[in-house]
mmCIF file of C-alpha atoms and ligand atoms in Angstrom:
data_model
loop_
_atom_site.group_PDB
_atom_site.id
_atom_site.type_symbol
_atom_site.label_atom_id
_atom_site.label_comp_id
_atom_site.label_asym_id
_atom_site.label_seq_id
_atom_site.Cartn_x
_atom_site.Cartn_y
_atom_site.Cartn_z
ATOM 1 C CA MET A 6 -1.693 73.751 20.952
ATOM 2 C CA ASN A 7 0.149 77.058 21.266
ATOM 3 C CA GLU A 8 0.990 78.544 17.974
ATOM 4 C CA HIS A 9 4.489 77.502 18.198
ATOM 5 C CA ASP A 10 3.045 73.821 17.585
ATOM 6 C CA GLN A 11 1.234 74.714 15.100
ATOM 7 C CA ARG A 12 3.640 75.970 12.883
ATOM 8 C CA ALA A 13 5.908 73.120 14.071
ATOM 9 C CA GLN A 14 3.056 71.392 12.450
ATOM 10 C CA PHE A 15 2.943 72.966 9.401
ATOM 11 C CA ARG A 16 5.914 72.802 8.663
ATOM 12 C CA GLU A 17 5.985 68.651 8.689
ATOM 13 C CA ALA A 18 5.090 66.627 5.153
ATOM 14 C CA PRO A 19 1.826 65.354 5.200
ATOM 15 C CA GLU A 20 1.285 62.049 6.542
ATOM 16 C CA PRO A 21 1.414 58.930 4.332
ATOM 17 C CA GLU A 22 -2.008 57.763 3.485
ATOM 18 C CA GLU A 23 -2.153 55.655 6.181
ATOM 19 C CA GLY A 24 -4.763 57.557 7.802
ATOM 20 C CA THR A 25 -7.423 57.317 5.065
ATOM 21 C CA ARG A 26 -6.534 53.547 4.231
ATOM 22 C CA ALA A 27 -5.281 50.982 6.818
ATOM 23 C CA ALA A 28 -4.163 48.134 4.183
ATOM 24 C CA PRO A 29 -3.824 48.722 0.315
ATOM 25 C CA LYS A 30 -6.550 46.622 -1.728
ATOM 26 C CA PHE A 31 -4.272 44.157 -2.625
ATOM 27 C CA VAL A 32 -4.034 42.915 0.415
ATOM 28 C CA PHE A 33 -7.653 42.233 1.208
ATOM 29 C CA ALA A 34 -8.195 40.745 -2.106
ATOM 30 C CA TRP A 35 -4.978 38.313 -1.698
ATOM 31 C CA ILE A 36 -6.682 37.159 1.124
ATOM 32 C CA ALA A 37 -10.112 36.279 -0.144
ATOM 33 C CA ILE A 38 -8.081 34.398 -2.605
ATOM 34 C CA LEU A 39 -6.590 32.594 -0.604
ATOM 35 C CA ILE A 40 -9.679 31.665 1.154
ATOM 36 C CA VAL A 41 -11.495 30.612 -1.948
ATOM 37 C CA TRP A 42 -8.600 28.713 -2.896
ATOM 38 C CA GLY A 43 -8.050 26.917 0.476
ATOM 39 C CA VAL A 44 -11.938 26.118 1.157
ATOM 40 C CA GLY A 45 -11.899 24.929 -2.793
ATOM 41 C CA TYR A 46 -9.310 22.813 -3.021
ATOM 42 C CA TYR A 47 -11.045 21.618 0.301
ATOM 43 C CA ALA A 48 -13.920 20.857 -1.581
ATOM 44 C CA TRP A 49 -12.667 19.709 -4.267
ATOM 45 C CA GLN A 50 -10.883 16.838 -2.348
ATOM 46 C CA ILE A 51 -14.035 15.588 -0.972
ATOM 47 C CA GLY A 52 -14.932 11.963 -1.661
ATOM 48 C CA LYS A 53 -11.313 11.617 -3.292
ATOM 49 C CA PRO A 54 -9.127 8.317 -1.643
ATOM 50 C CA MET A 55 -6.994 10.001 0.910
ATOM 51 C CA LEU A 56 -3.613 9.459 -0.637
ATOM 52 C CA GLY A 57 -1.882 12.554 -0.740
ATOM 53 C CA GLY A 58 0.255 12.825 2.565
ATOM 54 C CA ASP A 59 -0.215 9.179 3.888
ATOM 55 C CA SER A 60 3.515 7.654 2.796
ATOM 56 C CA ARG A 61 3.045 5.006 5.288
ATOM 57 C CA THR A 62 4.418 1.750 4.149
ATOM 58 C CA PRO A 63 3.578 -1.557 5.515
ATOM 59 C CA VAL A 64 6.990 -1.722 7.253
ATOM 60 C CA ALA A 65 6.195 1.361 8.727
ATOM 61 C CA THR A 66 3.129 0.048 10.338
ATOM 62 C CA GLU A 67 4.196 -3.198 11.157
ATOM 63 C CA PRO A 68 3.696 -3.240 15.119
ATOM 64 C CA SER A 69 6.934 -4.145 16.513
ATOM 65 C CA THR A 70 6.566 -6.917 19.362
ATOM 66 C CA SER A 71 3.127 -6.451 20.986
ATOM 67 C CA GLU A 72 1.350 -9.033 18.236
ATOM 68 C CA PRO A 73 -1.183 -11.572 19.609
ATOM 69 C CA GLU A 74 1.599 -14.216 19.073
ATOM 70 C CA SER A 75 2.680 -12.844 22.607
ATOM 71 C CA SER A 76 -0.344 -13.616 24.326
ATOM 72 C CA ASN A 77 -0.156 -17.557 22.931
ATOM 73 C CA THR A 78 0.878 -19.664 25.371
ATOM 74 C CA ALA A 79 3.757 -21.910 23.746
ATOM 75 C CA ALA A 80 6.948 -19.739 23.747
ATOM 76 C CA SER A 81 8.706 -21.751 21.320
ATOM 77 C CA GLU A 82 7.882 -19.970 17.832
ATOM 78 C CA ASP A 83 7.420 -22.340 14.994
ATOM 79 C CA ALA A 84 5.125 -24.452 13.938
ATOM 80 C CA GLY A 85 4.268 -25.427 17.518
ATOM 81 C CA ALA A 86 3.416 -22.554 18.780
ATOM 82 C CA SER A 87 -0.464 -22.491 16.984
ATOM 83 C CA SER A 88 -1.872 -19.192 17.078
ATOM 84 C CA THR A 89 -5.993 -20.214 18.229
ATOM 85 C CA ALA A 90 -8.154 -21.111 14.986
ATOM 86 C CA SER A 91 -6.235 -19.053 12.630
ATOM 87 C CA ALA A 92 -5.762 -19.793 8.982
ATOM 88 C CA GLU A 93 -1.948 -21.373 9.504
ATOM 89 C CA VAL A 94 -0.183 -22.203 6.101
ATOM 90 C CA ALA A 95 3.474 -23.951 6.543
ATOM 91 C CA GLY A 96 3.270 -23.093 10.225
ATOM 92 C CA VAL A 97 2.738 -19.337 9.627
ATOM 93 C CA ASP A 98 -0.243 -17.572 11.225
ATOM 94 C CA GLY A 99 -2.010 -15.381 8.518
ATOM 95 C CA LYS A 100 -3.826 -13.542 11.084
ATOM 96 C CA ALA A 101 -1.045 -11.990 12.669
ATOM 97 C CA LEU A 102 0.422 -10.919 9.333
ATOM 98 C CA PHE A 103 -2.871 -9.529 8.197
ATOM 99 C CA SER A 104 -2.681 -7.167 11.548
ATOM 100 C CA ALA A 105 0.846 -6.354 10.631
ATOM 101 C CA HIS A 106 0.613 -5.991 7.101
ATOM 102 C CA CYS A 107 -3.071 -5.329 5.482
ATOM 103 C CA SER A 108 -5.307 -3.789 8.771
ATOM 104 C CA SER A 109 -4.074 -0.502 8.427
ATOM 105 C CA CYS A 110 -5.997 -0.212 5.014
ATOM 106 C CA HIS A 111 -8.490 -2.664 4.989
ATOM 107 C CA GLN A 112 -8.865 -2.279 8.636
ATOM 108 C CA ALA A 113 -8.785 -5.801 11.257
ATOM 109 C CA THR A 114 -12.962 -6.270 10.817
ATOM 110 C CA GLY A 115 -12.068 -6.455 7.067
ATOM 111 C CA GLN A 116 -14.166 -3.653 6.174
ATOM 112 C CA GLY A 117 -12.007 -1.337 4.640
ATOM 113 C CA ILE A 118 -12.525 2.420 4.738
ATOM 114 C CA PRO A 119 -15.172 3.715 2.555
ATOM 115 C CA GLY A 120 -14.195 6.167 -0.398
ATOM 116 C CA ALA A 121 -10.188 4.824 0.387
ATOM 117 C CA PHE A 122 -9.627 1.771 1.267
ATOM 118 C CA PRO A 123 -12.066 -1.176 -0.409
ATOM 119 C CA PRO A 124 -13.799 -3.986 1.809
ATOM 120 C CA LEU A 125 -12.230 -7.660 1.931
ATOM 121 C CA THR A 126 -15.443 -9.117 3.112
ATOM 122 C CA GLY A 127 -17.655 -10.361 1.026
ATOM 123 C CA SER A 128 -14.942 -9.501 -1.932
ATOM 124 C CA LYS A 129 -15.058 -11.163 -5.045
ATOM 125 C CA TRP A 130 -11.870 -10.390 -6.022
ATOM 126 C CA LEU A 131 -10.225 -12.001 -2.785
ATOM 127 C CA GLN A 132 -12.670 -15.299 -3.393
ATOM 128 C CA ALA A 133 -12.029 -15.550 -6.992
ATOM 129 C CA ASP A 134 -9.210 -17.755 -8.298
ATOM 130 C CA PRO A 135 -6.197 -17.741 -6.171
ATOM 131 C CA ASN A 136 -4.415 -15.871 -8.536
ATOM 132 C CA ILE A 137 -6.319 -12.873 -8.483
ATOM 133 C CA PRO A 138 -5.268 -11.733 -5.066
ATOM 134 C CA ILE A 139 -1.651 -13.755 -5.531
ATOM 135 C CA ALA A 140 -1.036 -10.897 -8.003
ATOM 136 C CA ILE A 141 -2.750 -8.313 -6.202
ATOM 137 C CA VAL A 142 -0.843 -8.625 -2.938
ATOM 138 C CA HIS A 143 2.365 -9.193 -4.832
ATOM 139 C CA ASP A 144 2.939 -6.344 -7.397
ATOM 140 C CA GLY A 145 0.078 -4.294 -6.078
ATOM 141 C CA LEU A 146 -2.960 -2.901 -7.175
ATOM 142 C CA GLN A 147 -3.959 1.151 -8.700
ATOM 143 C CA GLY A 148 -6.858 2.316 -10.933
ATOM 144 C CA GLU A 149 -10.423 1.958 -10.998
ATOM 145 C CA ILE A 150 -11.980 -1.139 -9.389
ATOM 146 C CA GLU A 151 -15.437 -2.151 -8.080
ATOM 147 C CA VAL A 152 -15.910 -3.695 -4.891
ATOM 148 C CA ALA A 153 -19.151 -5.224 -3.890
ATOM 149 C CA GLY A 154 -20.928 -2.453 -5.399
ATOM 150 C CA ASN A 155 -18.797 0.576 -4.847
ATOM 151 C CA THR A 156 -16.340 2.200 -6.844
ATOM 152 C CA PHE A 157 -12.659 2.555 -5.545
ATOM 153 C CA GLN A 158 -9.703 4.339 -7.161
ATOM 154 C CA GLY A 159 -6.675 3.991 -5.440
ATOM 155 C CA MET A 160 -3.488 2.326 -4.764
ATOM 156 C CA MET A 161 -2.200 -0.431 -3.253
ATOM 157 C CA PRO A 162 1.426 -1.134 -2.864
ATOM 158 C CA PRO A 163 3.244 -4.253 -3.690
ATOM 159 C CA LEU A 164 3.744 -6.789 -0.822
ATOM 160 C CA GLY A 165 6.051 -9.553 -2.765
ATOM 161 C CA GLY A 166 8.755 -7.771 -1.374
ATOM 162 C CA GLN A 167 8.223 -7.763 1.960
ATOM 163 C CA LEU A 168 6.090 -11.535 2.110
ATOM 164 C CA SER A 169 7.019 -15.108 1.243
ATOM 165 C CA ASP A 170 5.377 -17.319 -0.547
ATOM 166 C CA ALA A 171 4.624 -19.159 2.644
ATOM 167 C CA GLU A 172 3.367 -15.348 4.174
ATOM 168 C CA ILE A 173 1.338 -14.626 1.172
ATOM 169 C CA ALA A 174 -0.376 -17.713 1.025
ATOM 170 C CA ALA A 175 -0.978 -17.315 4.629
ATOM 171 C CA VAL A 176 -2.329 -14.239 4.852
ATOM 172 C CA LEU A 177 -4.521 -14.927 1.848
ATOM 173 C CA THR A 178 -5.619 -18.199 3.252
ATOM 174 C CA TYR A 179 -6.886 -16.771 6.568
ATOM 175 C CA ALA A 180 -8.447 -13.378 4.288
ATOM 176 C CA ARG A 181 -10.503 -15.860 2.031
ATOM 177 C CA SER A 182 -11.978 -17.671 5.242
ATOM 178 C CA GLU A 183 -12.592 -14.876 7.932
ATOM 179 C CA TRP A 184 -15.255 -12.289 8.308
ATOM 180 C CA GLY A 185 -17.630 -14.807 6.550
ATOM 181 C CA ASN A 186 -15.759 -15.074 3.666
ATOM 182 C CA THR A 187 -15.653 -19.041 2.254
ATOM 183 C CA ALA A 188 -12.802 -18.981 -0.351
ATOM 184 C CA SER A 189 -10.354 -21.984 -0.713
ATOM 185 C CA GLU A 190 -7.152 -22.273 0.774
ATOM 186 C CA VAL A 191 -3.892 -20.473 -0.878
ATOM 187 C CA SER A 192 -1.039 -22.518 -1.590
ATOM 188 C CA PRO A 193 3.020 -21.184 -1.167
ATOM 189 C CA GLU A 194 3.338 -23.071 -4.663
ATOM 190 C CA ALA A 195 0.772 -20.952 -6.188
ATOM 191 C CA VAL A 196 2.687 -17.888 -5.119
ATOM 192 C CA ALA A 197 5.608 -19.376 -6.356
ATOM 193 C CA LYS A 198 3.850 -20.096 -9.937
ATOM 194 C CA HIS A 199 2.593 -16.630 -10.007
ATOM 195 C CA LYS A 200 6.314 -15.200 -9.592
ATOM 196 C CA GLU A 201 7.734 -17.370 -12.237
ATOM 197 C CA ARG A 202 4.798 -16.597 -14.875
ATOM 198 C CA PHE A 203 4.745 -13.007 -14.241
ATOM 199 C CA GLY A 204 8.540 -12.274 -12.013
ATOM 200 C CA ASP A 205 8.550 -8.708 -11.075
ATOM 201 C CA ARG A 206 5.522 -6.969 -13.134
ATOM 202 C CA GLY A 207 4.482 -4.119 -11.201
ATOM 203 C CA SER A 208 0.848 -3.432 -10.157
ATOM 204 C CA TRP A 209 -1.776 -4.494 -11.882
ATOM 205 C CA SER A 210 -5.241 -2.713 -12.657
ATOM 206 C CA ALA A 211 -8.828 -4.367 -11.938
ATOM 207 C CA LYS A 212 -9.055 -4.997 -16.045
ATOM 208 C CA GLU A 213 -5.742 -6.191 -16.300
ATOM 209 C CA LEU A 214 -6.380 -9.170 -13.989
ATOM 210 C CA THR A 215 -10.103 -9.848 -15.656
ATOM 211 C CA GLU A 216 -8.022 -9.887 -18.873
ATOM 212 C CA VAL A 217 -5.471 -12.184 -17.799
ATOM 213 C CA PHE A 218 -7.701 -14.303 -15.078
ATOM 214 C CA GLY A 219 -11.092 -14.077 -16.771
ATOM 215 C CA GLU A 220 -14.404 -12.575 -14.864
ATOM 216 C CA HIS A 221 -14.066 -13.623 -11.433
HETATM 217 C C1 HEC B 316 -1.936 0.969 2.152
HETATM 218 C C2 HEC B 316 -2.780 0.787 2.105
HETATM 219 C C3 HEC B 316 -3.328 -1.185 1.852
HETATM 220 C C4 HEC B 316 -2.412 -2.109 2.338
HETATM 221 C C5 HEC B 316 -1.349 -1.749 3.546
HETATM 222 C C6 HEC B 316 -3.104 -3.452 1.729
HETATM 223 N N1 HEC B 316 -4.191 -2.903 0.649
HETATM 224 FE FE1 HEC B 316 -4.930 -4.312 -0.336
HETATM 225 N N2 HEC B 316 -6.017 -2.914 -1.434
HETATM 226 C C7 HEC B 316 -5.475 -1.166 -1.015
HETATM 227 C C8 HEC B 316 -5.986 -0.348 -1.835
HETATM 228 C C9 HEC B 316 -6.273 1.150 -1.974
HETATM 229 C C10 HEC B 316 -6.810 -0.825 -2.465
HETATM 230 C C11 HEC B 316 -8.146 -0.460 -4.085
HETATM 231 C C12 HEC B 316 -6.832 -0.441 -5.328
HETATM 232 C C13 HEC B 316 -7.121 0.196 -6.630
HETATM 233 O O1 HEC B 316 -8.416 1.012 -6.499
HETATM 234 O O2 HEC B 316 -7.385 -0.202 -7.565
HETATM 235 C C14 HEC B 316 -6.695 -2.498 -2.420
HETATM 236 C C15 HEC B 316 -7.436 -3.810 -2.787
HETATM 237 C C16 HEC B 316 -7.004 -4.850 -2.413
HETATM 238 C C17 HEC B 316 -7.786 -6.206 -3.062
HETATM 239 C C18 HEC B 316 -8.914 -6.182 -4.145
HETATM 240 C C19 HEC B 316 -10.082 -5.388 -4.061
HETATM 241 C C20 HEC B 316 -11.001 -6.003 -2.509
HETATM 242 O O3 HEC B 316 -11.330 -4.722 -1.884
HETATM 243 O O4 HEC B 316 -10.467 -6.903 -2.794
HETATM 244 C C21 HEC B 316 -7.507 -7.078 -2.066
HETATM 245 C C22 HEC B 316 -8.544 -8.530 -2.379
HETATM 246 C C23 HEC B 316 -6.266 -6.711 -1.268
HETATM 247 N N3 HEC B 316 -6.595 -5.090 -1.271
HETATM 248 C C24 HEC B 316 -5.869 -7.279 -0.038
HETATM 249 C C25 HEC B 316 -4.895 -6.565 0.922
HETATM 250 C C26 HEC B 316 -3.855 -7.828 1.527
HETATM 251 C C27 HEC B 316 -4.660 -9.068 1.810
HETATM 252 C C28 HEC B 316 -2.950 -7.026 2.196
HETATM 253 C C29 HEC B 316 -2.347 -7.506 3.459
HETATM 254 C C30 HEC B 316 -1.023 -8.672 2.731
HETATM 255 C C31 HEC B 316 -3.556 -5.550 1.590
HETATM 256 N N4 HEC B 316 -4.584 -5.967 0.656
HETATM 257 C C32 HEC B 316 -2.871 -4.709 2.257
HETATM 258 C C33 HEC B 316 -4.634 -0.674 0.276
HETATM 259 C C34 HEC B 316 -3.800 -1.445 0.724
#
Protein backbone atom coordinates (compact mmCIF):
# COMPACT_ATOMS: atom_id res chain seq x y z
CA MET A 1 0.00 0.00 0.00
CA ASN A 2 1.62 3.27 -0.99
CA GLU A 3 1.40 6.53 0.87
CA HIS A 4 -1.18 7.95 -1.47
CA ASP A 5 -3.56 5.10 -0.83
CA GLN A 6 -2.98 5.32 2.87
CA ARG A 7 -3.90 8.97 2.99
CA ALA A 8 -6.98 8.33 0.97
CA GLN A 9 -7.96 5.65 3.43
CA PHE A 10 -7.55 7.88 6.46
CA ARG A 11 -9.88 10.38 4.86
CA GLU A 12 -12.66 7.84 4.75
CA ALA A 13 -15.22 7.86 7.50
CA PRO A 14 -14.90 4.78 9.66
CA GLU A 15 -16.89 1.80 8.53
CA PRO A 16 -20.12 1.15 10.34
CA GLU A 17 -19.99 -1.51 12.99
CA GLU A 18 -20.61 -4.33 10.61
CA GLY A 19 -17.07 -5.64 10.87
CA THR A 20 -17.31 -6.40 14.56
CA ARG A 21 -21.04 -7.10 14.91
CA ALA A 22 -22.40 -9.19 12.09
CA ALA A 23 -26.03 -8.69 13.07
CA PRO A 24 -27.73 -6.87 15.89
CA LYS A 25 -28.48 -8.95 18.96
CA PHE A 26 -32.18 -8.35 18.72
CA VAL A 27 -32.27 -10.33 15.47
CA PHE A 28 -30.91 -13.37 17.26
CA ALA A 29 -33.26 -12.75 20.13
CA TRP A 30 -36.19 -12.57 17.70
CA ILE A 31 -35.18 -15.81 15.98
CA ALA A 32 -34.96 -17.49 19.38
CA ILE A 33 -38.42 -16.22 20.29
CA LEU A 34 -39.87 -17.57 17.03
CA ILE A 35 -38.29 -20.99 17.55
CA VAL A 36 -39.54 -21.22 21.13
CA TRP A 37 -43.00 -20.12 20.04
CA GLY A 38 -43.09 -22.59 17.11
CA VAL A 39 -41.92 -25.59 19.10
CA GLY A 40 -44.07 -24.58 22.05
CA TYR A 41 -47.17 -24.27 19.92
CA TYR A 42 -46.55 -27.67 18.38
CA ALA A 43 -46.01 -29.25 21.80
CA TRP A 44 -49.13 -27.56 23.11
CA GLN A 45 -51.23 -29.07 20.33
CA ILE A 46 -50.09 -32.65 20.93
CA GLY A 47 -53.00 -34.82 21.92
CA LYS A 48 -55.63 -32.26 21.01
CA PRO A 49 -58.21 -33.13 18.38
CA MET A 50 -56.95 -32.10 14.99
CA LEU A 51 -59.66 -29.70 14.00
CA GLY A 52 -57.58 -26.65 13.22
CA GLY A 53 -57.24 -26.56 9.47
CA ASP A 54 -59.70 -29.30 8.73
CA SER A 55 -62.57 -27.50 7.10
CA ARG A 56 -63.67 -30.47 5.03
CA THR A 57 -67.36 -30.91 4.90
CA PRO A 58 -69.09 -34.15 4.22
CA VAL A 59 -70.07 -32.74 0.83
CA ALA A 60 -66.47 -32.14 -0.13
CA THR A 61 -65.47 -35.65 0.85
CA GLU A 62 -68.34 -37.34 -0.92
CA PRO A 63 -66.93 -39.65 -3.57
CA SER A 64 -68.23 -38.76 -7.00
CA THR A 65 -69.20 -41.86 -8.90
CA SER A 66 -66.83 -44.58 -7.81
CA GLU A 67 -69.11 -45.89 -5.12
CA PRO A 68 -69.46 -49.61 -4.58
CA GLU A 69 -72.76 -49.46 -6.43
CA SER A 70 -70.88 -49.48 -9.73
CA SER A 71 -69.51 -52.89 -8.87
CA ASN A 72 -72.95 -54.30 -8.39
CA THR A 73 -74.49 -56.21 -11.16
CA ALA A 74 -77.94 -54.74 -11.43
CA ALA A 75 -77.73 -51.52 -13.34
CA SER A 76 -81.03 -50.06 -12.36
CA GLU A 77 -80.53 -47.75 -9.46
CA ASP A 78 -83.68 -48.18 -7.46
CA ALA A 79 -84.49 -50.76 -4.84
CA GLY A 80 -83.89 -53.53 -7.33
CA ALA A 81 -80.15 -52.83 -7.34
CA SER A 82 -79.62 -54.29 -3.93
CA SER A 83 -76.00 -54.20 -2.94
CA THR A 84 -74.28 -57.09 -1.23
CA ALA A 85 -75.49 -57.86 2.27
CA SER A 86 -75.29 -54.32 3.57
CA ALA A 87 -78.11 -52.81 5.52
CA GLU A 88 -80.83 -51.32 3.44
CA VAL A 89 -83.75 -49.31 4.66
CA ALA A 90 -86.40 -48.47 2.13
CA GLY A 91 -83.97 -49.21 -0.69
CA VAL A 92 -81.25 -46.89 0.58
CA ASP A 93 -77.78 -48.40 0.81
CA GLY A 94 -76.45 -47.69 4.29
CA LYS A 95 -72.98 -48.94 3.52
CA ALA A 96 -72.50 -46.60 0.57
CA LEU A 97 -73.85 -43.72 2.64
CA PHE A 98 -71.43 -44.58 5.41
CA SER A 99 -68.43 -44.44 3.14
CA ALA A 100 -69.65 -41.17 1.65
CA HIS A 101 -70.64 -39.36 4.85
CA CYS A 102 -69.00 -40.94 7.89
CA SER A 103 -65.87 -42.87 7.00
CA SER A 104 -63.72 -39.79 6.41
CA CYS A 105 -63.82 -39.25 10.17
CA HIS A 106 -64.87 -42.52 11.77
CA GLN A 107 -62.95 -44.62 9.20
CA ALA A 108 -64.30 -47.47 7.10
CA THR A 109 -63.42 -49.84 9.95
CA GLY A 110 -65.59 -47.80 12.33
CA GLN A 111 -62.63 -47.49 14.67
CA GLY A 112 -62.22 -43.74 14.39
CA ILE A 113 -58.87 -42.07 15.00
CA PRO A 114 -57.50 -42.03 18.56
CA GLY A 115 -57.52 -38.54 19.99
CA ALA A 116 -59.60 -37.13 17.14
CA PHE A 117 -62.61 -39.18 16.05
CA PRO A 118 -64.34 -41.61 18.41
CA PRO A 119 -64.92 -45.24 17.42
CA LEU A 120 -68.33 -46.53 16.37
CA THR A 121 -67.33 -50.12 17.03
CA GLY A 122 -68.68 -51.06 20.41
CA SER A 123 -69.97 -47.54 21.04
CA LYS A 124 -72.80 -47.33 23.54
CA TRP A 125 -73.93 -44.01 22.07
CA LEU A 126 -74.44 -45.51 18.66
CA GLN A 127 -76.13 -48.63 19.96
CA ALA A 128 -78.28 -46.95 22.57
CA ASP A 129 -81.89 -45.88 22.17
CA PRO A 130 -82.02 -44.99 18.43
CA ASN A 131 -83.02 -41.44 19.35
CA ILE A 132 -79.46 -40.79 20.52
CA PRO A 133 -77.58 -41.59 17.28
CA ILE A 134 -80.41 -39.97 15.29
CA ALA A 135 -79.91 -36.77 17.29
CA ILE A 136 -76.12 -36.93 16.79
CA VAL A 137 -76.27 -37.44 13.04
CA HIS A 138 -79.16 -35.06 12.38
CA ASP A 139 -78.09 -32.18 14.63
CA GLY A 140 -74.36 -32.68 15.23
CA LEU A 141 -72.41 -33.19 18.44
CA GLN A 142 -69.79 -31.22 20.29
CA GLY A 143 -68.09 -31.02 23.63
CA GLU A 144 -66.62 -33.71 25.79
CA ILE A 145 -67.81 -37.26 25.27
CA GLU A 146 -66.57 -40.57 26.61
CA VAL A 147 -66.61 -43.42 24.14
CA ALA A 148 -65.38 -46.91 24.99
CA GLY A 149 -63.28 -45.65 27.87
CA ASN A 150 -61.63 -42.73 26.06
CA THR A 151 -62.57 -39.08 26.23
CA PHE A 152 -62.96 -37.05 23.07
CA GLN A 153 -63.51 -33.38 22.64
CA GLY A 154 -64.37 -32.58 19.09
CA MET A 155 -67.12 -31.44 16.85
CA MET A 156 -69.25 -33.49 14.53
CA PRO A 157 -71.16 -31.41 11.99
CA PRO A 158 -74.94 -31.81 11.63
CA LEU A 159 -75.81 -33.94 8.63
CA GLY A 160 -79.57 -33.43 8.70
CA GLY A 161 -79.34 -30.90 5.91
CA GLN A 162 -77.72 -33.41 3.59
CA LEU A 163 -79.33 -36.71 4.44
CA SER A 164 -83.00 -37.58 4.13
CA ASP A 165 -84.87 -39.41 6.89
CA ALA A 166 -84.48 -42.68 5.01
CA GLU A 167 -80.77 -42.07 4.52
CA ILE A 168 -80.13 -41.32 8.19
CA ALA A 169 -82.09 -44.45 9.10
CA ALA A 170 -80.14 -46.56 6.60
CA VAL A 171 -76.69 -45.32 7.58
CA LEU A 172 -77.44 -45.85 11.28
CA THR A 173 -78.94 -49.27 10.68
CA TYR A 174 -75.76 -50.18 8.84
CA ALA A 175 -73.42 -48.84 11.54
CA ARG A 176 -75.47 -50.39 14.35
CA SER A 177 -75.11 -53.85 12.82
CA GLU A 178 -71.58 -53.71 11.40
CA TRP A 179 -68.14 -54.47 12.97
CA GLY A 180 -69.70 -56.71 15.59
CA ASN A 181 -72.28 -54.12 16.63
CA THR A 182 -75.65 -55.67 17.36
CA ALA A 183 -78.24 -52.94 17.80
CA SER A 184 -81.70 -52.75 16.31
CA GLU A 185 -82.70 -51.17 13.01
CA VAL A 186 -83.53 -47.50 12.82
CA SER A 187 -86.66 -46.51 10.92
CA PRO A 188 -87.18 -43.40 8.80
CA GLU A 189 -90.26 -42.71 10.92
CA ALA A 190 -88.08 -42.40 14.03
CA VAL A 191 -86.00 -39.76 12.24
CA ALA A 192 -89.15 -37.90 11.20
CA LYS A 193 -90.36 -37.96 14.80
CA HIS A 194 -87.05 -36.57 15.99
CA LYS A 195 -87.38 -33.66 13.57
CA GLU A 196 -90.92 -33.00 14.69
CA ARG A 197 -89.87 -32.94 18.31
CA PHE A 198 -86.67 -30.92 18.10
CA GLY A 199 -86.76 -29.02 14.81
CA ASP A 200 -83.50 -27.29 14.01
CA ARG A 201 -82.07 -27.21 17.48
CA GLY A 202 -78.35 -27.25 16.65
CA SER A 203 -75.59 -29.41 18.10
CA TRP A 204 -76.02 -31.65 21.11
CA SER A 205 -73.52 -32.32 23.84
CA ALA A 206 -73.11 -35.71 25.47
CA LYS A 207 -74.54 -34.25 28.67
CA GLU A 208 -77.67 -32.97 26.94
CA LEU A 209 -78.18 -36.34 25.24
CA THR A 210 -78.08 -38.08 28.60
CA GLU A 211 -80.42 -35.53 30.14
CA VAL A 212 -82.99 -35.76 27.37
CA PHE A 213 -82.80 -39.46 26.46
CA GLY A 214 -81.60 -40.93 29.74
CA GLU A 215 -78.60 -43.07 30.56
CA HIS A 216 -77.60 -45.44 27.82
C1 LIG B 1 -66.28 -34.33 10.12
C2 LIG B 1 -66.06 -35.54 10.86
C3 LIG B 1 -67.23 -36.44 11.17
C4 LIG B 1 -68.15 -36.98 10.30
C5 LIG B 1 -68.23 -36.77 8.79
C6 LIG B 1 -69.02 -37.82 11.08
N1 LIG B 1 -68.65 -37.75 12.40
FE1 LIG B 1 -69.55 -38.73 13.95
N2 LIG B 1 -68.34 -37.77 15.25
C7 LIG B 1 -67.32 -36.92 14.93
C8 LIG B 1 -66.73 -36.38 16.13
C9 LIG B 1 -65.56 -35.42 16.20
C10 LIG B 1 -67.46 -36.93 17.20
C11 LIG B 1 -67.25 -36.63 18.69
C12 LIG B 1 -67.87 -35.28 19.01
C13 LIG B 1 -67.54 -34.81 20.41
O1 LIG B 1 -66.38 -34.89 20.79
O2 LIG B 1 -68.46 -34.32 21.10
C14 LIG B 1 -68.45 -37.82 16.61
C15 LIG B 1 -69.34 -38.60 17.34
C16 LIG B 1 -70.20 -39.53 16.81
C17 LIG B 1 -71.02 -40.45 17.58
C18 LIG B 1 -71.08 -40.56 19.10
C19 LIG B 1 -69.80 -41.12 19.65
C20 LIG B 1 -69.47 -42.50 19.15
O3 LIG B 1 -68.31 -42.72 18.74
O4 LIG B 1 -70.34 -43.36 19.12
C21 LIG B 1 -71.74 -41.19 16.68
C22 LIG B 1 -72.74 -42.29 16.99
C23 LIG B 1 -71.37 -40.73 15.35
N3 LIG B 1 -70.44 -39.73 15.47
C24 LIG B 1 -71.88 -41.26 14.18
C25 LIG B 1 -71.61 -40.74 12.91
C26 LIG B 1 -72.24 -41.20 11.70
C27 LIG B 1 -73.24 -42.34 11.60
C28 LIG B 1 -71.75 -40.42 10.68
C29 LIG B 1 -72.15 -40.42 9.22
C30 LIG B 1 -73.57 -40.28 8.95
C31 LIG B 1 -70.79 -39.50 11.26
N4 LIG B 1 -70.73 -39.73 12.62
C32 LIG B 1 -70.06 -38.56 10.56
C33 LIG B 1 -66.90 -36.61 13.66
C34 LIG B 1 -67.57 -36.93 12.49
